[in-house]
PDB file of N, CA, C and O in Angstrom:
ATOM      1  N   ILE A   1       0.836  -1.173   0.004  1.00 53.00           N
ATOM      2  CA  ILE A   1       0.007   0.020  -0.011  1.00 53.00           C
ATOM      3  C   ILE A   1       0.871   1.220  -0.042  1.00 53.00           C
ATOM      4  O   ILE A   1       1.808   1.344   0.805  1.00 53.00           O
ATOM      5  N   ASP A   2       0.608   2.121  -0.902  1.00 65.00           N
ATOM      6  CA  ASP A   2       1.355   3.330  -1.037  1.00 65.00           C
ATOM      7  C   ASP A   2       0.854   4.342   0.012  1.00 65.00           C
ATOM      8  O   ASP A   2      -0.293   4.834  -0.031  1.00 65.00           O
ATOM      9  N   GLN A   3       1.716   4.693   0.957  1.00 71.00           N
ATOM     10  CA  GLN A   3       1.366   5.626   2.016  1.00 71.00           C
ATOM     11  C   GLN A   3       1.771   7.074   1.671  1.00 71.00           C
ATOM     12  O   GLN A   3       1.421   7.993   2.393  1.00 71.00           O
ATOM     13  N   GLY A   4       2.425   7.230   0.592  1.00 70.00           N
ATOM     14  CA  GLY A   4       2.804   8.578   0.199  1.00 70.00           C
ATOM     15  C   GLY A   4       1.653   9.517  -0.018  1.00 70.00           C
ATOM     16  O   GLY A   4       1.747  10.709   0.285  1.00 70.00           O
ATOM     17  N   GLY A   5       0.540   9.010  -0.491  1.00 75.00           N
ATOM     18  CA  GLY A   5      -0.637   9.821  -0.708  1.00 75.00           C
ATOM     19  C   GLY A   5      -1.253  10.397   0.577  1.00 75.00           C
ATOM     20  O   GLY A   5      -1.874  11.443   0.574  1.00 75.00           O
ATOM     21  N   ILE A   6      -1.105   9.651   1.631  1.00 78.00           N
ATOM     22  CA  ILE A   6      -1.670  10.121   2.917  1.00 78.00           C
ATOM     23  C   ILE A   6      -1.010  11.450   3.330  1.00 78.00           C
ATOM     24  O   ILE A   6      -1.724  12.336   3.854  1.00 78.00           O
ATOM     25  N   TYR A   7       0.266  11.579   3.097  1.00 78.00           N
ATOM     26  CA  TYR A   7       0.926  12.798   3.528  1.00 78.00           C
ATOM     27  C   TYR A   7       0.538  14.034   2.679  1.00 78.00           C
ATOM     28  O   TYR A   7       0.753  15.156   3.069  1.00 78.00           O
ATOM     29  N   GLU A   8      -0.064  13.757   1.539  1.00 79.00           N
ATOM     30  CA  GLU A   8      -0.493  14.846   0.653  1.00 79.00           C
ATOM     31  C   GLU A   8      -1.930  15.297   0.909  1.00 79.00           C
ATOM     32  O   GLU A   8      -2.330  16.238   0.278  1.00 79.00           O
ATOM     33  N   LEU A   9      -2.627  14.542   1.764  1.00 82.00           N
ATOM     34  CA  LEU A   9      -4.012  14.871   2.021  1.00 82.00           C
ATOM     35  C   LEU A   9      -4.101  16.218   2.782  1.00 82.00           C
ATOM     36  O   LEU A   9      -3.341  16.479   3.670  1.00 82.00           O
ATOM     37  N   GLU A  10      -5.068  17.003   2.377  1.00 85.00           N
ATOM     38  CA  GLU A  10      -5.323  18.259   3.106  1.00 85.00           C
ATOM     39  C   GLU A  10      -6.459  18.000   4.066  1.00 85.00           C
ATOM     40  O   GLU A  10      -7.558  17.633   3.683  1.00 85.00           O
ATOM     41  N   ILE A  11      -6.217  18.262   5.311  1.00 88.00           N
ATOM     42  CA  ILE A  11      -7.190  18.039   6.332  1.00 88.00           C
ATOM     43  C   ILE A  11      -7.618  19.429   6.808  1.00 88.00           C
ATOM     44  O   ILE A  11      -6.793  20.186   7.335  1.00 88.00           O
ATOM     45  N   PRO A  12      -8.910  19.751   6.667  1.00 92.00           N
ATOM     46  CA  PRO A  12      -9.365  21.083   7.091  1.00 92.00           C
ATOM     47  C   PRO A  12      -9.333  21.142   8.634  1.00 92.00           C
ATOM     48  O   PRO A  12      -9.708  20.251   9.312  1.00 92.00           O
ATOM     49  N   ILE A  13      -8.904  22.271   9.099  1.00 94.00           N
ATOM     50  CA  ILE A  13      -8.848  22.563  10.516  1.00 94.00           C
ATOM     51  C   ILE A  13      -9.888  23.632  10.823  1.00 94.00           C
ATOM     52  O   ILE A  13      -9.923  24.684  10.173  1.00 94.00           O
ATOM     53  N   PRO A  14     -10.781  23.360  11.794  1.00 96.00           N
ATOM     54  CA  PRO A  14     -11.813  24.394  12.112  1.00 96.00           C
ATOM     55  C   PRO A  14     -11.177  25.669  12.591  1.00 96.00           C
ATOM     56  O   PRO A  14     -10.085  25.651  13.157  1.00 96.00           O
ATOM     57  N   SER A  15     -11.895  26.753  12.417  1.00 97.00           N
ATOM     58  CA  SER A  15     -11.371  28.010  12.847  1.00 97.00           C
ATOM     59  C   SER A  15     -11.255  28.014  14.381  1.00 97.00           C
ATOM     60  O   SER A  15     -11.828  27.175  15.024  1.00 97.00           O
ATOM     61  N   LEU A  16     -10.523  28.954  14.907  1.00 97.00           N
ATOM     62  CA  LEU A  16     -10.336  29.039  16.348  1.00 97.00           C
ATOM     63  C   LEU A  16     -11.692  29.200  17.067  1.00 97.00           C
ATOM     64  O   LEU A  16     -11.931  28.589  18.100  1.00 97.00           O
ATOM     65  N   VAL A  17     -12.602  29.936  16.505  1.00 98.00           N
ATOM     66  CA  VAL A  17     -13.932  30.114  17.081  1.00 98.00           C
ATOM     67  C   VAL A  17     -14.690  28.805  17.157  1.00 98.00           C
ATOM     68  O   VAL A  17     -15.310  28.435  18.151  1.00 98.00           O
ATOM     69  N   GLU A  18     -14.640  28.066  16.027  1.00 97.00           N
ATOM     70  CA  GLU A  18     -15.267  26.755  16.006  1.00 97.00           C
ATOM     71  C   GLU A  18     -14.609  25.768  16.999  1.00 97.00           C
ATOM     72  O   GLU A  18     -15.313  25.013  17.678  1.00 97.00           O
ATOM     73  N   GLN A  19     -13.305  25.807  17.094  1.00 97.00           N
ATOM     74  CA  GLN A  19     -12.641  24.935  18.068  1.00 97.00           C
ATOM     75  C   GLN A  19     -13.031  25.286  19.479  1.00 97.00           C
ATOM     76  O   GLN A  19     -13.289  24.363  20.294  1.00 97.00           O
ATOM     77  N   GLU A  20     -13.182  26.535  19.810  1.00 98.00           N
ATOM     78  CA  GLU A  20     -13.586  26.976  21.126  1.00 98.00           C
ATOM     79  C   GLU A  20     -15.035  26.525  21.417  1.00 98.00           C
ATOM     80  O   GLU A  20     -15.355  26.087  22.485  1.00 98.00           O
ATOM     81  N   LYS A  21     -15.914  26.538  20.392  1.00 98.00           N
ATOM     82  CA  LYS A  21     -17.269  26.095  20.530  1.00 98.00           C
ATOM     83  C   LYS A  21     -17.317  24.573  20.768  1.00 98.00           C
ATOM     84  O   LYS A  21     -18.072  24.072  21.615  1.00 98.00           O
ATOM     85  N   ILE A  22     -16.451  23.849  20.065  1.00 97.00           N
ATOM     86  CA  ILE A  22     -16.380  22.412  20.239  1.00 97.00           C
ATOM     87  C   ILE A  22     -15.925  22.101  21.658  1.00 97.00           C
ATOM     88  O   ILE A  22     -16.447  21.202  22.369  1.00 97.00           O
ATOM     89  N   VAL A  23     -14.907  22.775  22.127  1.00 98.00           N
ATOM     90  CA  VAL A  23     -14.352  22.580  23.487  1.00 98.00           C
ATOM     91  C   VAL A  23     -15.500  22.864  24.499  1.00 98.00           C
ATOM     92  O   VAL A  23     -15.643  22.144  25.474  1.00 98.00           O
ATOM     93  N   GLN A  24     -16.213  23.963  24.277  1.00 98.00           N
ATOM     94  CA  GLN A  24     -17.272  24.312  25.232  1.00 98.00           C
ATOM     95  C   GLN A  24     -18.351  23.212  25.281  1.00 98.00           C
ATOM     96  O   GLN A  24     -18.860  22.844  26.348  1.00 98.00           O
ATOM     97  N   LEU A  25     -18.748  22.761  24.110  1.00 98.00           N
ATOM     98  CA  LEU A  25     -19.709  21.647  23.994  1.00 98.00           C
ATOM     99  C   LEU A  25     -19.256  20.404  24.744  1.00 98.00           C
ATOM    100  O   LEU A  25     -20.018  19.757  25.469  1.00 98.00           O
ATOM    101  N   LEU A  26     -17.986  20.033  24.529  1.00 98.00           N
ATOM    102  CA  LEU A  26     -17.449  18.849  25.226  1.00 98.00           C
ATOM    103  C   LEU A  26     -17.379  19.077  26.717  1.00 98.00           C
ATOM    104  O   LEU A  26     -17.720  18.143  27.521  1.00 98.00           O
ATOM    105  N   ASN A  27     -17.010  20.294  27.168  1.00 98.00           N
ATOM    106  CA  ASN A  27     -16.958  20.569  28.572  1.00 98.00           C
ATOM    107  C   ASN A  27     -18.367  20.508  29.192  1.00 98.00           C
ATOM    108  O   ASN A  27     -18.560  19.963  30.304  1.00 98.00           O
ATOM    109  N   ASP A  28     -19.372  21.076  28.518  1.00 98.00           N
ATOM    110  CA  ASP A  28     -20.739  21.048  28.977  1.00 98.00           C
ATOM    111  C   ASP A  28     -21.196  19.601  29.067  1.00 98.00           C
ATOM    112  O   ASP A  28     -21.893  19.228  30.069  1.00 98.00           O
ATOM    113  N   SER A  29     -20.883  18.786  28.068  1.00 98.00           N
ATOM    114  CA  SER A  29     -21.297  17.385  28.081  1.00 98.00           C
ATOM    115  C   SER A  29     -20.664  16.644  29.258  1.00 98.00           C
ATOM    116  O   SER A  29     -21.287  15.863  29.924  1.00 98.00           O
ATOM    117  N   LEU A  30     -19.424  16.875  29.475  1.00 98.00           N
ATOM    118  CA  LEU A  30     -18.695  16.249  30.571  1.00 98.00           C
ATOM    119  C   LEU A  30     -19.313  16.634  31.926  1.00 98.00           C
ATOM    120  O   LEU A  30     -19.457  15.835  32.823  1.00 98.00           O
ATOM    121  N   GLN A  31     -19.633  17.945  32.058  1.00 98.00           N
ATOM    122  CA  GLN A  31     -20.260  18.365  33.300  1.00 98.00           C
ATOM    123  C   GLN A  31     -21.612  17.682  33.481  1.00 98.00           C
ATOM    124  O   GLN A  31     -21.935  17.286  34.636  1.00 98.00           O
ATOM    125  N   LYS A  32     -22.403  17.560  32.429  1.00 98.00           N
ATOM    126  CA  LYS A  32     -23.703  16.856  32.578  1.00 98.00           C
ATOM    127  C   LYS A  32     -23.497  15.411  32.966  1.00 98.00           C
ATOM    128  O   LYS A  32     -24.246  14.883  33.828  1.00 98.00           O
ATOM    129  N   ILE A  33     -22.511  14.749  32.387  1.00 98.00           N
ATOM    130  CA  ILE A  33     -22.194  13.383  32.742  1.00 98.00           C
ATOM    131  C   ILE A  33     -21.806  13.295  34.216  1.00 98.00           C
ATOM    132  O   ILE A  33     -22.303  12.376  34.947  1.00 98.00           O
ATOM    133  N   ASN A  34     -20.964  14.198  34.673  1.00 98.00           N
ATOM    134  CA  ASN A  34     -20.597  14.162  36.089  1.00 98.00           C
ATOM    135  C   ASN A  34     -21.774  14.410  36.998  1.00 98.00           C
ATOM    136  O   ASN A  34     -21.896  13.731  38.046  1.00 98.00           O
ATOM    137  N   ASN A  35     -22.660  15.372  36.621  1.00 98.00           N
ATOM    138  CA  ASN A  35     -23.819  15.646  37.412  1.00 98.00           C
ATOM    139  C   ASN A  35     -24.743  14.403  37.492  1.00 98.00           C
ATOM    140  O   ASN A  35     -25.272  14.059  38.578  1.00 98.00           O
ATOM    141  N   GLU A  36     -24.953  13.745  36.406  1.00 98.00           N
ATOM    142  CA  GLU A  36     -25.756  12.553  36.365  1.00 98.00           C
ATOM    143  C   GLU A  36     -25.168  11.384  37.164  1.00 98.00           C
ATOM    144  O   GLU A  36     -25.856  10.629  37.810  1.00 98.00           O
ATOM    145  N   THR A  37     -23.833  11.278  37.112  1.00 98.00           N
ATOM    146  CA  THR A  37     -23.158  10.263  37.938  1.00 98.00           C
ATOM    147  C   THR A  37     -23.335  10.506  39.424  1.00 98.00           C
ATOM    148  O   THR A  37     -23.584   9.592  40.170  1.00 98.00           O
ATOM    149  N   VAL A  38     -23.245  11.775  39.868  1.00 98.00           N
ATOM    150  CA  VAL A  38     -23.487  12.094  41.252  1.00 98.00           C
ATOM    151  C   VAL A  38     -24.914  11.782  41.630  1.00 98.00           C
ATOM    152  O   VAL A  38     -25.169  11.243  42.679  1.00 98.00           O
ATOM    153  N   TYR A  39     -25.863  12.174  40.769  1.00 98.00           N
ATOM    154  CA  TYR A  39     -27.288  11.867  41.022  1.00 98.00           C
ATOM    155  C   TYR A  39     -27.522  10.379  41.125  1.00 98.00           C
ATOM    156  O   TYR A  39     -28.228   9.892  42.017  1.00 98.00           O
ATOM    157  N   GLU A  40     -26.906   9.605  40.215  1.00 97.00           N
ATOM    158  CA  GLU A  40     -27.030   8.184  40.276  1.00 97.00           C
ATOM    159  C   GLU A  40     -26.522   7.620  41.581  1.00 97.00           C
ATOM    160  O   GLU A  40     -27.159   6.727  42.195  1.00 97.00           O
ATOM    161  N   GLN A  41     -25.404   8.073  42.046  1.00 97.00           N
ATOM    162  CA  GLN A  41     -24.844   7.621  43.318  1.00 97.00           C
ATOM    163  C   GLN A  41     -25.767   7.920  44.468  1.00 97.00           C
ATOM    164  O   GLN A  41     -25.965   7.100  45.378  1.00 97.00           O
ATOM    165  N   LYS A  42     -26.386   9.086  44.466  1.00 97.00           N
ATOM    166  CA  LYS A  42     -27.327   9.456  45.484  1.00 97.00           C
ATOM    167  C   LYS A  42     -28.548   8.506  45.476  1.00 97.00           C
ATOM    168  O   LYS A  42     -29.004   8.089  46.532  1.00 97.00           O
ATOM    169  N   LEU A  43     -29.043   8.204  44.308  1.00 96.00           N
ATOM    170  CA  LEU A  43     -30.178   7.326  44.207  1.00 96.00           C
ATOM    171  C   LEU A  43     -29.830   5.918  44.648  1.00 96.00           C
ATOM    172  O   LEU A  43     -30.645   5.268  45.343  1.00 96.00           O
ATOM    173  N   LEU A  44     -28.655   5.430  44.338  1.00 96.00           N
ATOM    174  CA  LEU A  44     -28.231   4.116  44.745  1.00 96.00           C
ATOM    175  C   LEU A  44     -28.090   4.073  46.261  1.00 96.00           C
ATOM    176  O   LEU A  44     -28.429   3.090  46.898  1.00 96.00           O
ATOM    177  N   SER A  45     -27.570   5.132  46.863  1.00 95.00           N
ATOM    178  CA  SER A  45     -27.421   5.212  48.306  1.00 95.00           C
ATOM    179  C   SER A  45     -28.819   5.218  48.971  1.00 95.00           C
ATOM    180  O   SER A  45     -29.033   4.533  49.984  1.00 95.00           O
ATOM    181  N   LEU A  46     -29.734   5.935  48.433  1.00 94.00           N
ATOM    182  CA  LEU A  46     -31.104   5.957  48.899  1.00 94.00           C
ATOM    183  C   LEU A  46     -31.752   4.594  48.811  1.00 94.00           C
ATOM    184  O   LEU A  46     -32.383   4.133  49.764  1.00 94.00           O
ATOM    185  N   LYS A  47     -31.548   3.895  47.704  1.00 94.00           N
ATOM    186  CA  LYS A  47     -32.081   2.521  47.498  1.00 94.00           C
ATOM    187  C   LYS A  47     -31.504   1.614  48.558  1.00 94.00           C
ATOM    188  O   LYS A  47     -32.263   0.823  49.131  1.00 94.00           O
ATOM    189  N   ARG A  48     -30.201   1.695  48.791  1.00 94.00           N
ATOM    190  CA  ARG A  48     -29.567   0.826  49.769  1.00 94.00           C
ATOM    191  C   ARG A  48     -30.184   1.016  51.179  1.00 94.00           C
ATOM    192  O   ARG A  48     -30.485   0.096  51.907  1.00 94.00           O
ATOM    193  N   GLY A  49     -30.365   2.327  51.481  1.00 92.00           N
ATOM    194  CA  GLY A  49     -30.971   2.643  52.824  1.00 92.00           C
ATOM    195  C   GLY A  49     -32.386   2.131  52.929  1.00 92.00           C
ATOM    196  O   GLY A  49     -32.775   1.574  53.944  1.00 92.00           O
ATOM    197  N   MET A  50     -33.169   2.317  51.884  1.00 90.00           N
ATOM    198  CA  MET A  50     -34.522   1.844  51.900  1.00 90.00           C
ATOM    199  C   MET A  50     -34.618   0.317  52.000  1.00 90.00           C
ATOM    200  O   MET A  50     -35.444  -0.249  52.688  1.00 90.00           O
ATOM    201  N   MET A  51     -33.763  -0.375  51.200  1.00 91.00           N
ATOM    202  CA  MET A  51     -33.721  -1.841  51.283  1.00 91.00           C
ATOM    203  C   MET A  51     -33.339  -2.321  52.647  1.00 91.00           C
ATOM    204  O   MET A  51     -33.865  -3.279  53.161  1.00 91.00           O
ATOM    205  N   GLU A  52     -32.377  -1.620  53.305  1.00 92.00           N
ATOM    206  CA  GLU A  52     -31.977  -2.027  54.640  1.00 92.00           C
ATOM    207  C   GLU A  52     -33.128  -1.848  55.602  1.00 92.00           C
ATOM    208  O   GLU A  52     -33.381  -2.690  56.465  1.00 92.00           O
ATOM    209  N   ASP A  53     -33.853  -0.730  55.494  1.00 88.00           N
ATOM    210  CA  ASP A  53     -35.044  -0.492  56.327  1.00 88.00           C
ATOM    211  C   ASP A  53     -36.057  -1.612  56.162  1.00 88.00           C
ATOM    212  O   ASP A  53     -36.660  -2.125  57.133  1.00 88.00           O
ATOM    213  N   LEU A  54     -36.312  -1.986  54.916  1.00 86.00           N
ATOM    214  CA  LEU A  54     -37.292  -3.017  54.669  1.00 86.00           C
ATOM    215  C   LEU A  54     -36.870  -4.360  55.179  1.00 86.00           C
ATOM    216  O   LEU A  54     -37.642  -5.135  55.715  1.00 86.00           O
ATOM    217  N   LEU A  55     -35.588  -4.726  54.914  1.00 89.00           N
ATOM    218  CA  LEU A  55     -35.063  -6.014  55.307  1.00 89.00           C
ATOM    219  C   LEU A  55     -34.953  -6.154  56.832  1.00 89.00           C
ATOM    220  O   LEU A  55     -35.046  -7.303  57.356  1.00 89.00           O
ATOM    221  N   THR A  56     -34.662  -5.092  57.540  1.00 88.00           N
ATOM    222  CA  THR A  56     -34.524  -5.167  59.005  1.00 88.00           C
ATOM    223  C   THR A  56     -35.853  -5.042  59.679  1.00 88.00           C
ATOM    224  O   THR A  56     -35.947  -5.175  60.906  1.00 88.00           O
ATOM    225  N   GLY A  57     -36.893  -4.695  58.962  1.00 81.00           N
ATOM    226  CA  GLY A  57     -38.204  -4.519  59.558  1.00 81.00           C
ATOM    227  C   GLY A  57     -38.427  -3.114  60.171  1.00 81.00           C
ATOM    228  O   GLY A  57     -39.432  -2.909  60.789  1.00 81.00           O
ATOM    229  N   THR A  58     -37.525  -2.232  59.940  1.00 83.00           N
ATOM    230  CA  THR A  58     -37.734  -0.886  60.417  1.00 83.00           C
ATOM    231  C   THR A  58     -38.916  -0.222  59.806  1.00 83.00           C
ATOM    232  O   THR A  58     -39.677   0.501  60.494  1.00 83.00           O
ATOM    233  N   VAL A  59     -39.190  -0.532  58.567  1.00 78.00           N
ATOM    234  CA  VAL A  59     -40.314  -0.090  57.813  1.00 78.00           C
ATOM    235  C   VAL A  59     -41.172  -1.286  57.500  1.00 78.00           C
ATOM    236  O   VAL A  59     -40.685  -2.238  56.928  1.00 78.00           O
ATOM    237  N   ARG A  60     -42.438  -1.206  57.897  1.00 77.00           N
ATOM    238  CA  ARG A  60     -43.316  -2.313  57.633  1.00 77.00           C
ATOM    239  C   ARG A  60     -44.065  -2.127  56.299  1.00 77.00           C
ATOM    240  O   ARG A  60     -44.345  -1.018  55.950  1.00 77.00           O
ATOM    241  N   VAL A  61     -44.328  -3.212  55.586  1.00 71.00           N
ATOM    242  CA  VAL A  61     -45.029  -3.146  54.306  1.00 71.00           C
ATOM    243  C   VAL A  61     -46.296  -3.947  54.306  1.00 71.00           C
ATOM    244  O   VAL A  61     -46.827  -4.191  53.227  1.00 71.00           O
ATOM    245  N   ASN A  62     -46.755  -4.387  55.500  1.00 72.00           N
ATOM    246  CA  ASN A  62     -47.971  -5.199  55.557  1.00 72.00           C
ATOM    247  C   ASN A  62     -49.169  -4.450  54.977  1.00 72.00           C
ATOM    248  O   ASN A  62     -50.053  -5.136  54.428  1.00 72.00           O
ATOM    249  N   CYS A  63     -49.198  -3.134  55.129  1.00 69.00           N
ATOM    250  CA  CYS A  63     -50.339  -2.401  54.582  1.00 69.00           C
ATOM    251  C   CYS A  63     -50.428  -2.477  53.086  1.00 69.00           C
ATOM    252  O   CYS A  63     -51.492  -2.222  52.499  1.00 69.00           O
ATOM    253  N   LEU A  64     -49.385  -2.869  52.392  1.00 65.00           N
ATOM    254  CA  LEU A  64     -49.380  -2.957  50.963  1.00 65.00           C
ATOM    255  C   LEU A  64     -49.873  -4.327  50.474  1.00 65.00           C
ATOM    256  O   LEU A  64     -50.237  -4.486  49.364  1.00 65.00           O
ATOM    257  N   ILE A  65     -49.938  -5.321  51.394  1.00 66.00           N
ATOM    258  CA  ILE A  65     -50.391  -6.653  51.042  1.00 66.00           C
ATOM    259  C   ILE A  65     -51.910  -6.712  51.207  1.00 66.00           C
ATOM    260  O   ILE A  65     -52.439  -6.442  52.283  1.00 66.00           O
ATOM    261  N   THR A  66     -52.568  -7.067  50.122  1.00 65.00           N
ATOM    262  CA  THR A  66     -54.019  -7.221  50.182  1.00 65.00           C
ATOM    263  C   THR A  66     -54.420  -8.627  49.850  1.00 65.00           C
ATOM    264  O   THR A  66     -53.779  -9.307  49.022  1.00 65.00           O
ATOM    265  N   ASN A  67     -55.418  -9.153  50.487  1.00 55.00           N
ATOM    266  CA  ASN A  67     -55.847 -10.579  50.212  1.00 55.00           C
ATOM    267  C   ASN A  67     -56.960 -10.567  49.211  1.00 55.00           C
ATOM    268  O   ASN A  67     -57.800  -9.851  49.131  1.00 55.00           O
TER     269      ASN A  67
END
């Protein structure tokens, strides 16, 4: 395979303004991912606490059982 042609390819580079917009979008996306990860951890912690309450009998669920 002739690789010489690869070095002759012209690759367009976005303008500085476009690069800054791309960086901002990536940063915003990363922040949203981090926020969602924190929220997920809070929900998992809440679930663990609720499960512990149910399994230890701290919270009764008899009222939910109907015959």
